[in-house]
Amino acid sequence: MADMSPLFRRAAAKSPQDRLVTLIGKPDCHLCDDAQIAVEKVCGELGVPWEVKDITQDPQLHDQYWEQIPVVLVDGAQHTFWRVNEDRLRKALTGR
């Protein structure tokens, strides 16, 4: 398999504990509060580390995401925005 083209090799699946979920939002945002509840629940169940970033404290995040908050990133890639579907996030983190 070492000689096989990378195009045909499957990437090794990451365990949930090796993932990182980032919730990008701002204070006094009811959608952000709802998203945090969902992220906290799913990540807590799976043992996935997660963090919150505030667009009011980061000009680059503000410029990039101000129309979409809350935004959820999984391993730095945008997963969703506005509303978090727990089942979809769980599947993204586990592959199931």
mmCIF file of C-alpha atoms in Angstrom:
data_model
loop_
_atom_site.group_PDB
_atom_site.id
_atom_site.type_symbol
_atom_site.label_atom_id
_atom_site.label_comp_id
_atom_site.label_asym_id
_atom_site.label_seq_id
_atom_site.Cartn_x
_atom_site.Cartn_y
_atom_site.Cartn_z
ATOM 1 C CA MET A 1 0.000 0.000 0.000
ATOM 2 C CA ALA A 2 2.970 2.307 0.514
ATOM 3 C CA ASP A 3 3.496 2.391 -3.272
ATOM 4 C CA MET A 4 -0.151 3.163 -3.979
ATOM 5 C CA SER A 5 -1.010 6.594 -5.277
ATOM 6 C CA PRO A 6 -2.291 8.971 -2.583
ATOM 7 C CA LEU A 7 -5.406 9.393 -4.720
ATOM 8 C CA PHE A 8 -6.431 5.832 -3.898
ATOM 9 C CA ARG A 9 -5.478 5.772 -0.221
ATOM 10 C CA ARG A 10 -8.131 6.604 2.319
ATOM 11 C CA ALA A 11 -7.172 9.103 4.952
ATOM 12 C CA ALA A 12 -7.011 7.631 8.414
ATOM 13 C CA ALA A 13 -10.116 8.622 10.306
ATOM 14 C CA LYS A 14 -9.496 10.950 13.211
ATOM 15 C CA SER A 15 -10.909 9.981 16.557
ATOM 16 C CA PRO A 16 -13.343 12.541 17.984
ATOM 17 C CA GLN A 17 -10.810 13.533 20.649
ATOM 18 C CA ASP A 18 -8.385 14.589 17.891
ATOM 19 C CA ARG A 19 -10.919 17.027 16.416
ATOM 20 C CA LEU A 20 -11.495 20.674 17.320
ATOM 21 C CA VAL A 21 -14.807 22.484 17.082
ATOM 22 C CA THR A 22 -14.780 26.276 16.993
ATOM 23 C CA LEU A 23 -17.929 28.290 17.570
ATOM 24 C CA ILE A 24 -17.694 31.823 16.204
ATOM 25 C CA GLY A 25 -20.272 34.256 17.507
ATOM 26 C CA LYS A 26 -20.813 37.385 19.555
ATOM 27 C CA PRO A 27 -22.410 38.369 22.866
ATOM 28 C CA ASP A 28 -26.163 38.976 23.067
ATOM 29 C CA CYS A 29 -26.901 36.774 20.047
ATOM 30 C CA HIS A 30 -29.720 34.300 20.672
ATOM 31 C CA LEU A 31 -28.681 32.098 17.736
ATOM 32 C CA CYS A 32 -25.143 32.005 19.157
ATOM 33 C CA ASP A 33 -26.523 30.944 22.542
ATOM 34 C CA ASP A 34 -28.553 28.164 20.886
ATOM 35 C CA ALA A 35 -25.523 27.051 18.876
ATOM 36 C CA GLN A 36 -23.364 26.944 21.991
ATOM 37 C CA ILE A 37 -25.863 24.672 23.742
ATOM 38 C CA ALA A 38 -25.802 22.262 20.773
ATOM 39 C CA VAL A 39 -22.003 22.329 20.396
ATOM 40 C CA GLU A 40 -21.489 21.878 24.130
ATOM 41 C CA LYS A 41 -23.869 18.895 24.170
ATOM 42 C CA VAL A 42 -22.395 17.065 21.158
ATOM 43 C CA CYS A 43 -18.775 17.777 22.041
ATOM 44 C CA GLY A 44 -19.390 16.806 25.655
ATOM 45 C CA GLU A 45 -20.922 13.476 24.621
ATOM 46 C CA LEU A 46 -18.025 12.690 22.279
ATOM 47 C CA GLY A 47 -15.164 14.152 24.311
ATOM 48 C CA VAL A 48 -14.333 16.614 21.541
ATOM 49 C CA PRO A 49 -12.495 19.788 22.540
ATOM 50 C CA TRP A 50 -14.223 23.005 21.526
ATOM 51 C CA GLU A 51 -13.676 26.728 21.792
ATOM 52 C CA VAL A 52 -15.611 29.955 21.373
ATOM 53 C CA LYS A 53 -14.339 32.939 19.401
ATOM 54 C CA ASP A 54 -15.973 36.359 19.602
ATOM 55 C CA ILE A 55 -16.152 38.379 16.363
ATOM 56 C CA THR A 56 -16.299 41.605 18.377
ATOM 57 C CA GLN A 57 -12.785 40.859 19.638
ATOM 58 C CA ASP A 58 -11.234 39.789 16.323
ATOM 59 C CA PRO A 59 -11.443 42.100 13.269
ATOM 60 C CA GLN A 60 -10.481 39.333 10.842
ATOM 61 C CA LEU A 61 -13.226 37.003 12.095
ATOM 62 C CA HIS A 62 -15.672 39.915 12.047
ATOM 63 C CA ASP A 63 -14.877 40.730 8.417
ATOM 64 C CA GLN A 64 -15.109 37.087 7.387
ATOM 65 C CA TYR A 65 -18.188 35.914 9.299
ATOM 66 C CA TRP A 66 -20.301 38.875 10.502
ATOM 67 C CA GLU A 67 -23.243 37.985 8.241
ATOM 68 C CA GLN A 68 -23.216 34.290 9.113
ATOM 69 C CA ILE A 69 -22.866 34.050 12.884
ATOM 70 C CA PRO A 70 -22.989 31.768 14.600
ATOM 71 C CA VAL A 71 -20.514 29.796 12.542
ATOM 72 C CA VAL A 72 -19.197 26.360 13.480
ATOM 73 C CA LEU A 73 -15.814 25.175 12.237
ATOM 74 C CA VAL A 74 -14.634 21.585 12.471
ATOM 75 C CA ASP A 75 -10.854 21.343 12.363
ATOM 76 C CA GLY A 76 -10.734 24.876 10.947
ATOM 77 C CA ALA A 77 -13.138 24.227 8.051
ATOM 78 C CA GLN A 78 -16.600 25.753 8.038
ATOM 79 C CA HIS A 79 -19.184 23.153 8.993
ATOM 80 C CA THR A 80 -22.343 25.249 9.314
ATOM 81 C CA PHE A 81 -23.757 28.649 10.143
ATOM 82 C CA TRP A 82 -26.873 30.161 11.758
ATOM 83 C CA ARG A 83 -28.271 26.898 13.158
ATOM 84 C CA VAL A 84 -26.466 23.813 14.438
ATOM 85 C CA ASN A 85 -27.968 20.422 13.690
ATOM 86 C CA GLU A 86 -26.732 18.103 16.451
ATOM 87 C CA ASP A 87 -26.973 14.947 14.340
ATOM 88 C CA ARG A 88 -25.076 16.512 11.450
ATOM 89 C CA LEU A 89 -22.323 17.784 13.782
ATOM 90 C CA ARG A 90 -22.083 14.388 15.474
ATOM 91 C CA LYS A 91 -21.732 12.681 12.066
ATOM 92 C CA ALA A 92 -19.028 15.159 11.008
ATOM 93 C CA LEU A 93 -17.072 14.382 14.162
ATOM 94 C CA THR A 94 -17.447 10.598 14.126
ATOM 95 C CA GLY A 95 -17.897 9.723 10.470
ATOM 96 C CA ARG A 96 -21.099 7.872 11.426
#
